[in-house]
PDB file of C-alpha atoms in Angstrom:
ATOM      1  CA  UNK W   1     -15.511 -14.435 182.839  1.00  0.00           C
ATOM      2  CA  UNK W   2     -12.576 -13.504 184.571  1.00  0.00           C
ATOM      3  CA  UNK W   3     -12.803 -16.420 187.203  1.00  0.00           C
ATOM      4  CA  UNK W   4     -13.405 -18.500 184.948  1.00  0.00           C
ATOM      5  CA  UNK W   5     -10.037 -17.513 183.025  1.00  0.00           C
ATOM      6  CA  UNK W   6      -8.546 -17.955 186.473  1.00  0.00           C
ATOM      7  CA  UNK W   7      -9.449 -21.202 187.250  1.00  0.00           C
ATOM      8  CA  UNK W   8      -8.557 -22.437 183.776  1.00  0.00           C
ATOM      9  CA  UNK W   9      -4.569 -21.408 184.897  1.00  0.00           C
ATOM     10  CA  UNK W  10      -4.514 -22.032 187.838  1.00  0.00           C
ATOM     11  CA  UNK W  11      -5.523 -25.543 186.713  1.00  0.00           C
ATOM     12  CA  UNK W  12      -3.075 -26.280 184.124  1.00  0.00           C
ATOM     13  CA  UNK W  13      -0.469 -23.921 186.669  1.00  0.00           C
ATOM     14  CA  UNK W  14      -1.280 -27.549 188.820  1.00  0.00           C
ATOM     15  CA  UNK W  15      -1.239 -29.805 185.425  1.00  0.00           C
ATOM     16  CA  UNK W  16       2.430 -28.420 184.485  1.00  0.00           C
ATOM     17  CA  UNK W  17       4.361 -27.679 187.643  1.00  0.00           C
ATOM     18  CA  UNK W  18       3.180 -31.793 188.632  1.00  0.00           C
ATOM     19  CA  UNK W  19       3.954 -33.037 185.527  1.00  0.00           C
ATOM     20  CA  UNK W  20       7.457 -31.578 185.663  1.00  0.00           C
ATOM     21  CA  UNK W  21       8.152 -34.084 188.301  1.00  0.00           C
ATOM     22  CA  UNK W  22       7.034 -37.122 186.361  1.00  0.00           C
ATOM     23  CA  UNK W  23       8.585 -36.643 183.106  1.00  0.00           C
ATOM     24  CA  UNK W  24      11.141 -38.506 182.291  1.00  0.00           C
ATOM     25  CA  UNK W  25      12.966 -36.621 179.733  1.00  0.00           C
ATOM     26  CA  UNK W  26      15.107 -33.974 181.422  1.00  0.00           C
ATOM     27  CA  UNK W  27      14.716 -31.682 178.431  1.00  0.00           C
ATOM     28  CA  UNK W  28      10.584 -31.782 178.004  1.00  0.00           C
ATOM     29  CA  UNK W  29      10.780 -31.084 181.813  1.00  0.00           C
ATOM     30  CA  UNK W  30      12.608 -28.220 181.142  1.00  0.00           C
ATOM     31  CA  UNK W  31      10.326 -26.724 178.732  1.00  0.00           C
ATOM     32  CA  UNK W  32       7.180 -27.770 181.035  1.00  0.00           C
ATOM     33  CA  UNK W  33       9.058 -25.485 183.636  1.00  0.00           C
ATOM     34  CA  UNK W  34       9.286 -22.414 181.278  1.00  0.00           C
ATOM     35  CA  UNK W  35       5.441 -22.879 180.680  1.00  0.00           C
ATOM     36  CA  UNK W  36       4.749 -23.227 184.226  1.00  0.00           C
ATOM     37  CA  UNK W  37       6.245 -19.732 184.814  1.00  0.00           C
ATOM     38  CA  UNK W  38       5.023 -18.223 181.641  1.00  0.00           C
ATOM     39  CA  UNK W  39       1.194 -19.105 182.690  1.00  0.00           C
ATOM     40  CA  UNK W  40       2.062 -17.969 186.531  1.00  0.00           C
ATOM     41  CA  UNK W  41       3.318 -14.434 184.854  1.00  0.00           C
ATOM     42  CA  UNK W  42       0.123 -13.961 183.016  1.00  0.00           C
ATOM     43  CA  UNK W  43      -1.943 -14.649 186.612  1.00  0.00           C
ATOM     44  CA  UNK W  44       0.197 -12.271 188.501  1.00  0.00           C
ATOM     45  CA  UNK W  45      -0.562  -9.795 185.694  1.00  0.00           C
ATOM     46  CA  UNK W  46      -4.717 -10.769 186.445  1.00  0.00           C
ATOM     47  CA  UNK W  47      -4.023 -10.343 189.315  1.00  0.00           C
ATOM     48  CA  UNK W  48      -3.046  -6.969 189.645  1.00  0.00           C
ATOM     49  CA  UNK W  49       0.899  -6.945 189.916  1.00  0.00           C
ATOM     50  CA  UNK W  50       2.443  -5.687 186.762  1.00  0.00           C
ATOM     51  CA  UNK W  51       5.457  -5.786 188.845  1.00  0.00           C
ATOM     52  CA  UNK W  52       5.714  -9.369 189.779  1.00  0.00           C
ATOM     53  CA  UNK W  53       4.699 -10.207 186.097  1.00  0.00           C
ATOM     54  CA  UNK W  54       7.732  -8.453 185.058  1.00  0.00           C
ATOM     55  CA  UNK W  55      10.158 -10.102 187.362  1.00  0.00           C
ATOM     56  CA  UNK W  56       8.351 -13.838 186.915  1.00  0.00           C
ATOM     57  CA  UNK W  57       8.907 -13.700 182.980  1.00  0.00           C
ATOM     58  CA  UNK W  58      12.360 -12.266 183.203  1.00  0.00           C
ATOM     59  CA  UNK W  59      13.772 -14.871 186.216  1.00  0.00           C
ATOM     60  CA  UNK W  60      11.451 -17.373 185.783  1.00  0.00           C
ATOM     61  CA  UNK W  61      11.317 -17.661 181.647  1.00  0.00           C
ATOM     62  CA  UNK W  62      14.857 -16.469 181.125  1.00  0.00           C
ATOM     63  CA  UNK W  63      17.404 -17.331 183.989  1.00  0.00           C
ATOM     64  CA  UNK W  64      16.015 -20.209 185.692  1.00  0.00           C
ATOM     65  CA  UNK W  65      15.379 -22.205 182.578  1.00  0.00           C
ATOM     66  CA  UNK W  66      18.619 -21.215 181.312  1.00  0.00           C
ATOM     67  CA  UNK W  67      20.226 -22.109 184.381  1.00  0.00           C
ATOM     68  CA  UNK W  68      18.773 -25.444 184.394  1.00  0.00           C
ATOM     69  CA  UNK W  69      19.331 -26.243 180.776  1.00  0.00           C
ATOM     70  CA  UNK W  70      23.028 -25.243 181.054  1.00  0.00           C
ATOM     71  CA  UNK W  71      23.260 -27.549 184.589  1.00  0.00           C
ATOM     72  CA  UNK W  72      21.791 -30.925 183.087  1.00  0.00           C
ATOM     73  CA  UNK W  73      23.360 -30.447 180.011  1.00  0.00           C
ATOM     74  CA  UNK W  74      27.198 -30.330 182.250  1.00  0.00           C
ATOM     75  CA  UNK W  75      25.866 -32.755 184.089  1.00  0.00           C
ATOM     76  CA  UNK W  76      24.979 -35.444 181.448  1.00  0.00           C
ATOM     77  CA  UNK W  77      28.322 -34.748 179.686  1.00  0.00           C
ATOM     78  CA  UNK W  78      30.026 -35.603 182.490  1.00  0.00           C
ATOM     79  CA  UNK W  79      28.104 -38.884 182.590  1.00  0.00           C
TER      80      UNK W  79
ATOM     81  CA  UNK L   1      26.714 -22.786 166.164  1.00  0.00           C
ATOM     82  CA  UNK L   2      23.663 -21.688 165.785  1.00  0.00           C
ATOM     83  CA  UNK L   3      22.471 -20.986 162.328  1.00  0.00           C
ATOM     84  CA  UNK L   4      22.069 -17.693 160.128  1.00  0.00           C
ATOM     85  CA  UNK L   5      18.219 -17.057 161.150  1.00  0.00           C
ATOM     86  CA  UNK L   6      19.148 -17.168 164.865  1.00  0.00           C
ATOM     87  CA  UNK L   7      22.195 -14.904 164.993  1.00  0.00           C
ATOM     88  CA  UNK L   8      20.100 -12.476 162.686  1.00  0.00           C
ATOM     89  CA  UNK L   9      16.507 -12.635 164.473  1.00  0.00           C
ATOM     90  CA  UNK L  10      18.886 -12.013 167.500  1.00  0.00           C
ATOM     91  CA  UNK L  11      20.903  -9.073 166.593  1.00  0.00           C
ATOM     92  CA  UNK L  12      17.421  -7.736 165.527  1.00  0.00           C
ATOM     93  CA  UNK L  13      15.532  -7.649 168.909  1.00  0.00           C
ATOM     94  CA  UNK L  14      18.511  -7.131 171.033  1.00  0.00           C
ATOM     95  CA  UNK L  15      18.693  -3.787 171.284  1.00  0.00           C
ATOM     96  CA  UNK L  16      15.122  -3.574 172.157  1.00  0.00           C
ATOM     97  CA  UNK L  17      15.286  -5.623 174.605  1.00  0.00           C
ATOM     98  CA  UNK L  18      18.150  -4.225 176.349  1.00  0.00           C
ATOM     99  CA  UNK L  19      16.771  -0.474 175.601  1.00  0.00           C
ATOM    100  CA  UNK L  20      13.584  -2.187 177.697  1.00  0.00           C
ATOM    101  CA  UNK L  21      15.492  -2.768 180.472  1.00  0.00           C
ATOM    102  CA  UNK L  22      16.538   0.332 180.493  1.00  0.00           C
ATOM    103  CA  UNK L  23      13.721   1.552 180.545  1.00  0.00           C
ATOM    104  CA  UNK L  24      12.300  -0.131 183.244  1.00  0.00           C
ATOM    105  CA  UNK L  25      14.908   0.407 186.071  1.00  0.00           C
ATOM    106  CA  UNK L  26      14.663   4.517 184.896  1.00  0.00           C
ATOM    107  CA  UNK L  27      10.946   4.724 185.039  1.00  0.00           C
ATOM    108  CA  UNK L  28      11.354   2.279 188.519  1.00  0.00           C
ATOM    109  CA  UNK L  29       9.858   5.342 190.770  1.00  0.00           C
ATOM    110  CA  UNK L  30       6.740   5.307 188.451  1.00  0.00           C
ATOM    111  CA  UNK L  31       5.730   2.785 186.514  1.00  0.00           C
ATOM    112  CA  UNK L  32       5.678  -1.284 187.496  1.00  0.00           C
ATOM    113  CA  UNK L  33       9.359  -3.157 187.651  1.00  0.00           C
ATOM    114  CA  UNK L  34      12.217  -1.685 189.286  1.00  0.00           C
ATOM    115  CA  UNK L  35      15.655  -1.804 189.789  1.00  0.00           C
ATOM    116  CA  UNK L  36      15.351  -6.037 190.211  1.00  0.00           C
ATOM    117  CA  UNK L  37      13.102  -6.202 187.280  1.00  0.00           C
ATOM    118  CA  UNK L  38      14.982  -4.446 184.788  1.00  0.00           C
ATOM    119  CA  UNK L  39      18.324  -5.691 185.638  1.00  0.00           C
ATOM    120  CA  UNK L  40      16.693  -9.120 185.379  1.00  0.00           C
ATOM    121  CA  UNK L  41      15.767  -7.826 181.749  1.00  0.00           C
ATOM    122  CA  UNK L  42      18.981  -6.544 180.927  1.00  0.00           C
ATOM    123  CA  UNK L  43      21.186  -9.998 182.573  1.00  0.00           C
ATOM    124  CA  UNK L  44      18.425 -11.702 180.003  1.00  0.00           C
ATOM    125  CA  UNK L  45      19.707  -9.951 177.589  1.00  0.00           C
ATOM    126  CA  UNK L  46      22.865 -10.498 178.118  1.00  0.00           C
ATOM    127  CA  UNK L  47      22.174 -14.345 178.396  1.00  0.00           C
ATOM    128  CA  UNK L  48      20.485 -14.481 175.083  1.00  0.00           C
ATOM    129  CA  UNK L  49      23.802 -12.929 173.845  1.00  0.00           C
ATOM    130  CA  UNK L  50      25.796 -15.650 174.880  1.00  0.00           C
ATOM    131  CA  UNK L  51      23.476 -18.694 173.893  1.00  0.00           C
ATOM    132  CA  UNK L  52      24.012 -17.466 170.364  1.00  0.00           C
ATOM    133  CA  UNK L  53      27.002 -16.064 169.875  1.00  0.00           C
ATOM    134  CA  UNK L  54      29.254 -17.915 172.108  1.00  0.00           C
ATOM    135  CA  UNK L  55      30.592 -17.428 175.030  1.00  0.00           C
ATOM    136  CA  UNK L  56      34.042 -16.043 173.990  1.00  0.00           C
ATOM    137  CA  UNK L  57      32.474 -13.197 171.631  1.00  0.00           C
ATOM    138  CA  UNK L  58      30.922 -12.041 175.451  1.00  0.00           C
ATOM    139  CA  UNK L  59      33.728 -12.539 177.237  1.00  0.00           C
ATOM    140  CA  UNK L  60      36.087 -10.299 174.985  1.00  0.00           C
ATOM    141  CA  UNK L  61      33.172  -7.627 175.545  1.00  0.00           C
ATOM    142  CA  UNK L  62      32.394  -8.449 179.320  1.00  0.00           C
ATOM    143  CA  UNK L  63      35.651 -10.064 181.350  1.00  0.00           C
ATOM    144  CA  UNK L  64      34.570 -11.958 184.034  1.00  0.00           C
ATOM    145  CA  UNK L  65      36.294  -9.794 186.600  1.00  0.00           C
ATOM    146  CA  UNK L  66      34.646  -6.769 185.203  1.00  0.00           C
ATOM    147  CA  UNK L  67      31.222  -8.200 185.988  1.00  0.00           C
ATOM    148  CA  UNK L  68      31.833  -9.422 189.302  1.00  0.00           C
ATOM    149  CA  UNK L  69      33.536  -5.555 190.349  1.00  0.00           C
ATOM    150  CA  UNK L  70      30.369  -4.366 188.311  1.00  0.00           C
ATOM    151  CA  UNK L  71      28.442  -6.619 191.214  1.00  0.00           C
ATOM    152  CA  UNK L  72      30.496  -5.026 194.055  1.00  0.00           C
ATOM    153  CA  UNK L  73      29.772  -1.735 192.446  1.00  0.00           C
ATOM    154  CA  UNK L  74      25.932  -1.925 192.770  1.00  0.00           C
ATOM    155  CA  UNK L  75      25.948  -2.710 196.311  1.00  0.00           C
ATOM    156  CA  UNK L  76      28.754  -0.332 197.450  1.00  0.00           C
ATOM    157  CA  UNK L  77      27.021   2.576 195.412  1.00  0.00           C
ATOM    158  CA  UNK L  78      23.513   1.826 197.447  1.00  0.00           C
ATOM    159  CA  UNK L  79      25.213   1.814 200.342  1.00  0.00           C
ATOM    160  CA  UNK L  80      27.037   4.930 199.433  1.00  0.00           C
ATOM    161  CA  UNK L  81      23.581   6.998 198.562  1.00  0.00           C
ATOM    162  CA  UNK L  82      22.185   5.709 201.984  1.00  0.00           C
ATOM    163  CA  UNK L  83      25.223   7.897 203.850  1.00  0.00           C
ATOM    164  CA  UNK L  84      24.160  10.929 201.665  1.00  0.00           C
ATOM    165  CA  UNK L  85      21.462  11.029 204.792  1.00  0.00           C
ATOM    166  CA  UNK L  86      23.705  10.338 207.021  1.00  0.00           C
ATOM    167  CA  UNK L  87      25.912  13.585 206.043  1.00  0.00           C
ATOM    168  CA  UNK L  88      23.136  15.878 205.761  1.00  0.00           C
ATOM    169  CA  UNK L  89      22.350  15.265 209.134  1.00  0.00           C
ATOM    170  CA  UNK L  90      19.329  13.196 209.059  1.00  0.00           C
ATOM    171  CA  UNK L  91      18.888   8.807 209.319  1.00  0.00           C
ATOM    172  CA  UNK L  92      20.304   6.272 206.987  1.00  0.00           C
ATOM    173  CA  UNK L  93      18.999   6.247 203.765  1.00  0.00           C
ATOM    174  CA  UNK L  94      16.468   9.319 204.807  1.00  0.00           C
ATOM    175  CA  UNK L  95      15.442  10.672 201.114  1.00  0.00           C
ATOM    176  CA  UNK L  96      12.994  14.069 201.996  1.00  0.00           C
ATOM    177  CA  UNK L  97      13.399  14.651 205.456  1.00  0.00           C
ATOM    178  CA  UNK L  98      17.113  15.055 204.967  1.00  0.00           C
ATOM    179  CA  UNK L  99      16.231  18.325 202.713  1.00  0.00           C
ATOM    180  CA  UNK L 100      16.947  16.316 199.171  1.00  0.00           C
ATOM    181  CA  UNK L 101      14.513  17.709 196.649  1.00  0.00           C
ATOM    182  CA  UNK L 102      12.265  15.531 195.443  1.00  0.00           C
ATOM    183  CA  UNK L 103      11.189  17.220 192.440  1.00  0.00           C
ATOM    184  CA  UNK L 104       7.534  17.022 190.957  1.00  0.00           C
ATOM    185  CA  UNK L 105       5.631  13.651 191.404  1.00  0.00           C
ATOM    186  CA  UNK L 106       4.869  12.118 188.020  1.00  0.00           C
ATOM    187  CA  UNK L 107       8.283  13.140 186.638  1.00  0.00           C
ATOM    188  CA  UNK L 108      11.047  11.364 185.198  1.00  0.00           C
ATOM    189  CA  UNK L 109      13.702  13.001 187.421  1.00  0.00           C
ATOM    190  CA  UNK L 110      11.923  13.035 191.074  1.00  0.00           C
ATOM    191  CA  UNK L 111      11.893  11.222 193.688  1.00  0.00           C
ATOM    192  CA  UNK L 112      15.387  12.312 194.990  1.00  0.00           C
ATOM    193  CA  UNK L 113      17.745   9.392 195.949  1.00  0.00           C
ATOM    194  CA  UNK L 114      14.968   6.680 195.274  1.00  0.00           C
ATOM    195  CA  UNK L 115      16.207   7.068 190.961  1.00  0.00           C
ATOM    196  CA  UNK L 116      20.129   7.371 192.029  1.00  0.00           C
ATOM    197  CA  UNK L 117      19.294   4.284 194.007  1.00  0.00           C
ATOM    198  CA  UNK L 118      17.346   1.882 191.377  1.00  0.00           C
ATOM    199  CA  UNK L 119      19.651   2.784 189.230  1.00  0.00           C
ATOM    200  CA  UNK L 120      22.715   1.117 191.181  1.00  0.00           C
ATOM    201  CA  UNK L 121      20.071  -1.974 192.014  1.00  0.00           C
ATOM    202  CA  UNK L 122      19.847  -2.378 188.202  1.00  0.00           C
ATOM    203  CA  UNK L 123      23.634  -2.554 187.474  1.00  0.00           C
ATOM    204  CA  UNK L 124      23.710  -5.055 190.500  1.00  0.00           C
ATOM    205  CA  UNK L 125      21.409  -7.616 189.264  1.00  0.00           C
ATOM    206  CA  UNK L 126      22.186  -7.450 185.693  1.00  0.00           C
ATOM    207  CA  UNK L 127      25.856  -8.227 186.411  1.00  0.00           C
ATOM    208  CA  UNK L 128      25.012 -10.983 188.991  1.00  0.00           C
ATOM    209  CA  UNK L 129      23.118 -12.439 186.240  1.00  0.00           C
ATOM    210  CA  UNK L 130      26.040 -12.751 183.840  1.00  0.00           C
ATOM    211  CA  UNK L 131      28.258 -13.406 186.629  1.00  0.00           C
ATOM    212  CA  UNK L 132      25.931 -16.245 187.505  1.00  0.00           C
ATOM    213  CA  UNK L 133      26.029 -17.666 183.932  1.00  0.00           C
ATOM    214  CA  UNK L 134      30.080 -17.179 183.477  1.00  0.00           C
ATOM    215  CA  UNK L 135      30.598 -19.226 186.943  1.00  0.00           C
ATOM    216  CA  UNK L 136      28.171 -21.929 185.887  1.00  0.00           C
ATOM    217  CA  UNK L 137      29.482 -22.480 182.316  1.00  0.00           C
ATOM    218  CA  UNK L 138      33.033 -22.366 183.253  1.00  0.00           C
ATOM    219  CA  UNK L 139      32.814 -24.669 185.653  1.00  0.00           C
ATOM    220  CA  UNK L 140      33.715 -28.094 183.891  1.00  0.00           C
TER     221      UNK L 140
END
């Protein structure tokens, strides 16, 4: 049951983080990324590293979204 | 700006997010996370602040400079704790062998220099977080 789980995420883990390069729309990317680390937080948690999790859904959910959000948006004003 | 049912949902789970991170980088000899993962928590936090109440209304709270001598802080303050070993007579950064009691194992306050430690990690990487942000939005 568990594998199976696993292979479902690790699956759409390979659906999101290669659609993120072929979307268009620099904001939908953006929220494709925050999925892509939200379902690679829940594997490190199956896994067996709590810790990782942690980190992954603080830095990868919160910062590097952010970060990236806040960078295209200065970017497309200066446009 | 953001409307009422932001700013209030906001001000709401704040504090328990922030009281999270806390958590975290104390129980980081224990439990899962760390000094890294809780200050990531905590810069969060501090993010989230900022997206909804502006970034002026964090500023007046946090000055710039105060975050970046925050970030000098955490990393002279490890290195400071690594030269308690030194004095005592042992290694760098030597925690037991240089006679520092380490308390009972399971406890909150144990593990010797490993909790004065995290604790200096967490105040690092939270501030480098918000340091991060302030340099990136005040850029243009």
């Amino acid at each position: 049951m568990e594998d199976l789980l696993l292979f479902i995420f690790l699956t759409f883990l390979l659906a999101a983080s290669l659609s993120v390069c072929f979307i268009k729309k620099l904001i939908h990317a953006v929220i494709v990324f925050g999925v892509y680390s939200l379902v690679m937080s829940v594997i490190w948690q199956m896994l067996g590293s709590p810790d990782l999790a942690i980190t992954e859904a603080a830095a990868g959910i919160g910062v590097s979204v952010i970060m990236i959000a806040v960078v295209t948006r200065l970017g497309r004003e200066d446009q | 700006m953001p409307d009422k049912i932001l700013r209030e949902i906001t001000s709401l789970l704040l504090p328990f997010i922030q009281m999270y991170g806390i958590y975290v980088v104390f129980h980081g000899h224990l439990s899962p996370g760390g000094g890294f993962a809780g200050g990531m928590v905590l810069g969060v936090s501090l993010v989230l602040y900022i997206l909804v109440f502006g970034l002026d209304s964090c500023l007046r709270k946090i000055p710039h400079h105060l975050s970046s001598a925050l970030e000098s802080f955490g990393t002279l303050w490890y290195a400071a704790v690594g030269f308690v070993g030194l004095l005592r007579g042992a290694s760098f950064l030597m925690n037991k062998g240089a006679g520092i009691d380490v308390g009972t194992p399971g406890e909150l306050f144990s593990g010797g220099l490993i909790f004065i430690i995290t604790i200096g990690v967490g105040v690092k990487v939270a501030s480098t977080m918000l340091s991060l942000f302030y340099t990136l939005v005040e850029e243009d």
